[in-house]
């Protein structure tokens, strides 16, 4: 019976049934089978109103959508170009940094491709970067910002595992820097190899570009400083961001009309509703899973086959890559994390480190052929065949996988800032 | 007669959609303002509204559920589309009709579960915050699941008809 319904559920999920329906159905059925009243499912969903951190999600999502509709992306690109354009491969490095920052603020690499891609791809092509390189770059660079504040997926991981979100954001710094560094080195190498002339830095343009963005540049600085110093809680940082973004984009730059705000609110809340309803359903299912000691059973099974932490991590990496390219990062987090995190802890993996592994992995999965979501988004956005994007993103994936291996197998990279003196 | 009736129904649904939209926008506006006010008060006056935080958290719940209802209307729920993406149009519509109907059924059970939750909370007489009873904030559950069920049912019927008629229009 359980086995049969399990297969049926997976089949329904693969056919495209919304995941919150799948998860709710599993929870309802599981509790029914053990004779617990179905109202438990709603009791668990009501926990959405008892988790203070969650306030950050609608606020950041809304702010991200407003930014995406404004001219902020082009001002951001202009500043980074003025400052970094002199490097060989400078524009490519600009792409990496701009995408990283933008994804950190919008929490979704797909949004970055749509908001920044249309700006960055033509710029790259006009500077004679090879098309394949440019496509691969804008498709994969978006997944770099997932580890930096105020990234929504990292907040969600913290909520699901009850890990300190502040610690997660601190732990994300070095791994993000590593990812950015490796991709940048590759870009500089590519820039030198294809002999792309680097633009000269002019003080005037730097000043002008910074002046044009003077109302927006302080925001990331304030948010980062506030979060890292512990002066703001994440939800407070979200409140400040949402409020300031509206004031700056609507009242100061007038990029977004006041009349557009309700529409943007609706658009962003459709995303938030989609994520949080899955989280609500997953809270119920997780409750059952923990009660039924499923992670323990899974662990006992795994212990027989997997002895070392190393092998476990390899399996985890592969598993998450597959998951990452099948389902969206938010649902992957709320569904998979509760199952895996007790097991990972039994293998001696620090929950903060596990969070970093999850996000890097799922982020890469997003751009992994054949079904990574970003490839389809990019294919749609840039009007190129998906096959071409497969080929284009391959070299970048190799680099990202290399970084993933380092991040996974050198835990201190993530943890040394969190716990001074090493793990 | 039938046409007039269906026109009325359409009008009713349209009004309902509009209402839902306005409520969602209103709630988010309140949330942004109140959340900012809270931190403003904390930093500059070292104070805050006592019921502000629980109120904000309940706003999250309401926004989440209304957002989910809206995601149903726009067909924007997060799902796995690995298989459906590769299917021909007609097969896609047929499968969608099927998953829509399944989703409707699940939502009906969720409505039932939320009504039981409300009944239990009403009998227990618990409070969410201030003097507001838990059952009152929980009414959003059956409302949202009702809307979601209704929309899945309508989408299921629409897709079902298309699949049977065999045209993708």
PDB file of C-alpha atoms in Angstrom, chain A residues 11-22 24-25 28 37-43 45-56 58-59 62 230-233 235-237 239-240 242-244 246 261-278 325-328 330-331 370-373 376, chain B residues 21 24-26 28-29 31-33 35-39 42-43 52-54 56-61 63-74 76-85 87 95-96 98-100 102-104 106-107 109-110 112-121 127-128 134 137-138 141 145 148 152:
ATOM      1  CA  UNK A  11       4.530   9.477 -11.121  1.00  0.00           C
ATOM      2  CA  UNK A  12       2.082  12.301 -10.453  1.00  0.00           C
ATOM      3  CA  UNK A  13       4.937  14.641  -9.572  1.00  0.00           C
ATOM      4  CA  UNK A  14       6.767  13.793 -12.778  1.00  0.00           C
ATOM      5  CA  UNK A  15       3.630  14.451 -14.785  1.00  0.00           C
ATOM      6  CA  UNK A  16       3.694  18.033 -13.551  1.00  0.00           C
ATOM      7  CA  UNK A  17       1.315  18.089 -10.590  1.00  0.00           C
ATOM      8  CA  UNK A  18       2.165  21.140  -8.466  1.00  0.00           C
ATOM      9  CA  UNK A  19       4.618  20.081  -5.777  1.00  0.00           C
ATOM     10  CA  UNK A  20       2.603  21.510  -2.927  1.00  0.00           C
ATOM     11  CA  UNK A  21      -0.261  19.228  -3.935  1.00  0.00           C
ATOM     12  CA  UNK A  22       2.081  16.241  -4.035  1.00  0.00           C
ATOM     13  CA  UNK A  24       0.119  17.813   0.927  1.00  0.00           C
ATOM     14  CA  UNK A  25      -1.299  14.587  -0.475  1.00  0.00           C
ATOM     15  CA  UNK A  28      -2.578  13.699   4.391  1.00  0.00           C
ATOM     16  CA  UNK A  37      -6.581  13.384  12.328  1.00  0.00           C
ATOM     17  CA  UNK A  38      -5.977  15.341   9.140  1.00  0.00           C
ATOM     18  CA  UNK A  39      -6.186  18.683  10.981  1.00  0.00           C
ATOM     19  CA  UNK A  40      -2.531  18.054  11.968  1.00  0.00           C
ATOM     20  CA  UNK A  41      -1.601  19.074   8.423  1.00  0.00           C
ATOM     21  CA  UNK A  42      -3.163  22.498   8.917  1.00  0.00           C
ATOM     22  CA  UNK A  43      -1.725  22.773  12.437  1.00  0.00           C
ATOM     23  CA  UNK A  45       0.935  24.813   8.056  1.00  0.00           C
ATOM     24  CA  UNK A  46      -0.070  27.329  10.687  1.00  0.00           C
ATOM     25  CA  UNK A  47       3.587  27.344  11.718  1.00  0.00           C
ATOM     26  CA  UNK A  48       4.094  29.692   8.757  1.00  0.00           C
ATOM     27  CA  UNK A  49       2.671  32.317  11.123  1.00  0.00           C
ATOM     28  CA  UNK A  50       5.011  31.341  13.944  1.00  0.00           C
ATOM     29  CA  UNK A  51       8.387  31.653  12.247  1.00  0.00           C
ATOM     30  CA  UNK A  52       9.723  35.220  12.551  1.00  0.00           C
ATOM     31  CA  UNK A  53      12.387  34.710   9.849  1.00  0.00           C
ATOM     32  CA  UNK A  54       9.758  34.163   7.182  1.00  0.00           C
ATOM     33  CA  UNK A  55       8.825  37.850   7.216  1.00  0.00           C
ATOM     34  CA  UNK A  56      12.016  38.381   5.234  1.00  0.00           C
ATOM     35  CA  UNK A  58       7.932  38.425   0.941  1.00  0.00           C
ATOM     36  CA  UNK A  59       9.855  41.639   1.645  1.00  0.00           C
ATOM     37  CA  UNK A  62       9.145  42.233  -3.550  1.00  0.00           C
ATOM     38  CA  UNK A 230      24.411  41.692  13.912  1.00  0.00           C
ATOM     39  CA  UNK A 231      22.814  45.108  14.114  1.00  0.00           C
ATOM     40  CA  UNK A 232      19.832  44.008  12.003  1.00  0.00           C
ATOM     41  CA  UNK A 233      18.008  40.731  12.113  1.00  0.00           C
ATOM     42  CA  UNK A 235      13.745  40.315   8.738  1.00  0.00           C
ATOM     43  CA  UNK A 236      14.689  43.868   9.678  1.00  0.00           C
ATOM     44  CA  UNK A 237      17.187  44.049   6.840  1.00  0.00           C
ATOM     45  CA  UNK A 239      12.058  45.637   5.844  1.00  0.00           C
ATOM     46  CA  UNK A 240      14.694  48.300   5.238  1.00  0.00           C
ATOM     47  CA  UNK A 242      11.844  46.829   0.667  1.00  0.00           C
ATOM     48  CA  UNK A 243      11.128  50.303   1.975  1.00  0.00           C
ATOM     49  CA  UNK A 244      14.278  51.915   0.575  1.00  0.00           C
ATOM     50  CA  UNK A 246      10.471  51.615  -3.213  1.00  0.00           C
ATOM     51  CA  UNK A 261       3.645  48.797  -7.699  1.00  0.00           C
ATOM     52  CA  UNK A 262       0.411  46.807  -7.210  1.00  0.00           C
ATOM     53  CA  UNK A 263       1.203  44.766 -10.309  1.00  0.00           C
ATOM     54  CA  UNK A 264       4.765  44.136  -9.121  1.00  0.00           C
ATOM     55  CA  UNK A 265       3.444  43.221  -5.695  1.00  0.00           C
ATOM     56  CA  UNK A 266       1.117  40.701  -7.230  1.00  0.00           C
ATOM     57  CA  UNK A 267       3.836  39.225  -9.428  1.00  0.00           C
ATOM     58  CA  UNK A 268       6.238  38.815  -6.545  1.00  0.00           C
ATOM     59  CA  UNK A 269       3.603  37.442  -4.188  1.00  0.00           C
ATOM     60  CA  UNK A 270       2.674  34.759  -6.712  1.00  0.00           C
ATOM     61  CA  UNK A 271       6.274  33.560  -6.370  1.00  0.00           C
ATOM     62  CA  UNK A 272       6.199  33.902  -2.576  1.00  0.00           C
ATOM     63  CA  UNK A 273       2.873  32.094  -2.318  1.00  0.00           C
ATOM     64  CA  UNK A 274       4.228  29.312  -4.494  1.00  0.00           C
ATOM     65  CA  UNK A 275       7.261  28.900  -2.235  1.00  0.00           C
ATOM     66  CA  UNK A 276       5.587  29.286   1.135  1.00  0.00           C
ATOM     67  CA  UNK A 277       2.679  26.953   0.404  1.00  0.00           C
ATOM     68  CA  UNK A 278       5.239  24.269  -0.416  1.00  0.00           C
ATOM     69  CA  UNK A 325      18.309  20.096 -12.269  1.00  0.00           C
ATOM     70  CA  UNK A 326      14.935  18.418 -11.730  1.00  0.00           C
ATOM     71  CA  UNK A 327      13.261  20.738  -9.267  1.00  0.00           C
ATOM     72  CA  UNK A 328      13.448  24.318  -8.324  1.00  0.00           C
ATOM     73  CA  UNK A 330      13.098  26.348  -3.034  1.00  0.00           C
ATOM     74  CA  UNK A 331      11.149  23.123  -3.224  1.00  0.00           C
ATOM     75  CA  UNK A 370      19.796  18.144 -19.924  1.00  0.00           C
ATOM     76  CA  UNK A 371      17.041  19.635 -17.806  1.00  0.00           C
ATOM     77  CA  UNK A 372      18.556  22.462 -15.720  1.00  0.00           C
ATOM     78  CA  UNK A 373      16.038  25.243 -15.485  1.00  0.00           C
ATOM     79  CA  UNK A 376      15.662  26.805 -20.631  1.00  0.00           C
TER      80      UNK A 376
ATOM     81  CA  UNK B  21      -5.857  41.150  -5.794  1.00  0.00           C
ATOM     82  CA  UNK B  24      -3.141  40.950  -1.382  1.00  0.00           C
ATOM     83  CA  UNK B  25      -1.768  44.362  -2.360  1.00  0.00           C
ATOM     84  CA  UNK B  26      -3.249  45.899   0.784  1.00  0.00           C
ATOM     85  CA  UNK B  28       1.724  43.595   1.514  1.00  0.00           C
ATOM     86  CA  UNK B  29       1.591  47.379   1.773  1.00  0.00           C
ATOM     87  CA  UNK B  31       3.460  44.611   5.918  1.00  0.00           C
ATOM     88  CA  UNK B  32       6.141  46.793   4.325  1.00  0.00           C
ATOM     89  CA  UNK B  33       5.029  49.860   6.251  1.00  0.00           C
ATOM     90  CA  UNK B  35       7.924  46.212   9.299  1.00  0.00           C
ATOM     91  CA  UNK B  36       9.783  49.403   8.467  1.00  0.00           C
ATOM     92  CA  UNK B  37       8.051  51.298  11.258  1.00  0.00           C
ATOM     93  CA  UNK B  38       9.111  48.606  13.728  1.00  0.00           C
ATOM     94  CA  UNK B  39      12.807  48.906  12.903  1.00  0.00           C
ATOM     95  CA  UNK B  42      13.722  50.291  17.491  1.00  0.00           C
ATOM     96  CA  UNK B  43      16.697  52.230  16.175  1.00  0.00           C
ATOM     97  CA  UNK B  52       3.590  44.270  15.685  1.00  0.00           C
ATOM     98  CA  UNK B  53       5.677  41.139  15.316  1.00  0.00           C
ATOM     99  CA  UNK B  54       2.941  38.522  15.742  1.00  0.00           C
ATOM    100  CA  UNK B  56       3.487  40.663  10.806  1.00  0.00           C
ATOM    101  CA  UNK B  57       3.918  36.908  11.082  1.00  0.00           C
ATOM    102  CA  UNK B  58       0.224  36.372  10.482  1.00  0.00           C
ATOM    103  CA  UNK B  59       0.420  38.687   7.503  1.00  0.00           C
ATOM    104  CA  UNK B  60       3.031  36.283   6.103  1.00  0.00           C
ATOM    105  CA  UNK B  61       0.533  33.437   6.435  1.00  0.00           C
ATOM    106  CA  UNK B  63      -0.012  36.624   1.957  1.00  0.00           C
ATOM    107  CA  UNK B  64       1.392  33.137   1.409  1.00  0.00           C
ATOM    108  CA  UNK B  65      -2.042  31.560   1.066  1.00  0.00           C
ATOM    109  CA  UNK B  66      -3.505  34.298  -1.116  1.00  0.00           C
ATOM    110  CA  UNK B  67      -0.337  34.256  -3.221  1.00  0.00           C
ATOM    111  CA  UNK B  68      -0.733  30.515  -3.635  1.00  0.00           C
ATOM    112  CA  UNK B  69      -4.338  30.978  -4.721  1.00  0.00           C
ATOM    113  CA  UNK B  70      -3.176  33.521  -7.254  1.00  0.00           C
ATOM    114  CA  UNK B  71      -0.407  31.229  -8.446  1.00  0.00           C
ATOM    115  CA  UNK B  72      -3.105  28.657  -9.160  1.00  0.00           C
ATOM    116  CA  UNK B  73      -5.033  31.140 -11.265  1.00  0.00           C
ATOM    117  CA  UNK B  74      -1.932  31.966 -13.298  1.00  0.00           C
ATOM    118  CA  UNK B  76       2.478  29.318 -11.844  1.00  0.00           C
ATOM    119  CA  UNK B  77       2.772  26.676  -9.171  1.00  0.00           C
ATOM    120  CA  UNK B  78       6.208  25.163  -8.829  1.00  0.00           C
ATOM    121  CA  UNK B  79       6.213  21.749 -10.451  1.00  0.00           C
ATOM    122  CA  UNK B  80       8.429  19.327 -12.292  1.00  0.00           C
ATOM    123  CA  UNK B  81       7.931  19.808 -15.994  1.00  0.00           C
ATOM    124  CA  UNK B  82      10.629  17.478 -17.281  1.00  0.00           C
ATOM    125  CA  UNK B  83       8.129  15.173 -18.966  1.00  0.00           C
ATOM    126  CA  UNK B  84       5.362  17.546 -19.958  1.00  0.00           C
ATOM    127  CA  UNK B  85       7.862  19.782 -21.719  1.00  0.00           C
ATOM    128  CA  UNK B  87       5.036  16.028 -24.962  1.00  0.00           C
ATOM    129  CA  UNK B  95      -2.209  15.157 -18.626  1.00  0.00           C
ATOM    130  CA  UNK B  96      -2.862  18.582 -17.243  1.00  0.00           C
ATOM    131  CA  UNK B  98      -5.722  14.824 -15.032  1.00  0.00           C
ATOM    132  CA  UNK B  99      -3.304  16.522 -12.631  1.00  0.00           C
ATOM    133  CA  UNK B 100      -5.763  19.418 -12.226  1.00  0.00           C
ATOM    134  CA  UNK B 102      -6.140  15.258  -8.740  1.00  0.00           C
ATOM    135  CA  UNK B 103      -5.125  18.633  -7.286  1.00  0.00           C
ATOM    136  CA  UNK B 104      -8.778  19.559  -6.828  1.00  0.00           C
ATOM    137  CA  UNK B 106      -6.356  17.033  -2.586  1.00  0.00           C
ATOM    138  CA  UNK B 107      -7.569  20.578  -1.964  1.00  0.00           C
ATOM    139  CA  UNK B 109      -9.258  17.216   1.777  1.00  0.00           C
ATOM    140  CA  UNK B 110      -7.241  20.283   2.791  1.00  0.00           C
ATOM    141  CA  UNK B 112     -11.850  19.573   5.359  1.00  0.00           C
ATOM    142  CA  UNK B 113      -8.666  19.547   7.439  1.00  0.00           C
ATOM    143  CA  UNK B 114      -8.708  23.311   7.849  1.00  0.00           C
ATOM    144  CA  UNK B 115     -12.354  23.342   8.907  1.00  0.00           C
ATOM    145  CA  UNK B 116     -11.508  20.789  11.593  1.00  0.00           C
ATOM    146  CA  UNK B 117      -8.564  22.953  12.665  1.00  0.00           C
ATOM    147  CA  UNK B 118     -10.830  25.983  12.972  1.00  0.00           C
ATOM    148  CA  UNK B 119     -13.412  24.002  14.949  1.00  0.00           C
ATOM    149  CA  UNK B 120     -10.744  22.751  17.366  1.00  0.00           C
ATOM    150  CA  UNK B 121      -9.260  26.182  17.868  1.00  0.00           C
ATOM    151  CA  UNK B 127      -5.725  33.549  20.851  1.00  0.00           C
ATOM    152  CA  UNK B 128      -3.336  34.394  18.012  1.00  0.00           C
ATOM    153  CA  UNK B 134      -6.759  31.808  16.393  1.00  0.00           C
ATOM    154  CA  UNK B 137      -6.966  34.236  11.522  1.00  0.00           C
ATOM    155  CA  UNK B 138      -7.247  30.613  10.388  1.00  0.00           C
ATOM    156  CA  UNK B 141      -7.056  28.392   5.186  1.00  0.00           C
ATOM    157  CA  UNK B 145      -7.896  26.166  -0.345  1.00  0.00           C
ATOM    158  CA  UNK B 148      -7.357  26.881  -5.187  1.00  0.00           C
ATOM    159  CA  UNK B 152      -7.965  23.661 -10.355  1.00  0.00           C
TER     160      UNK B 152
END
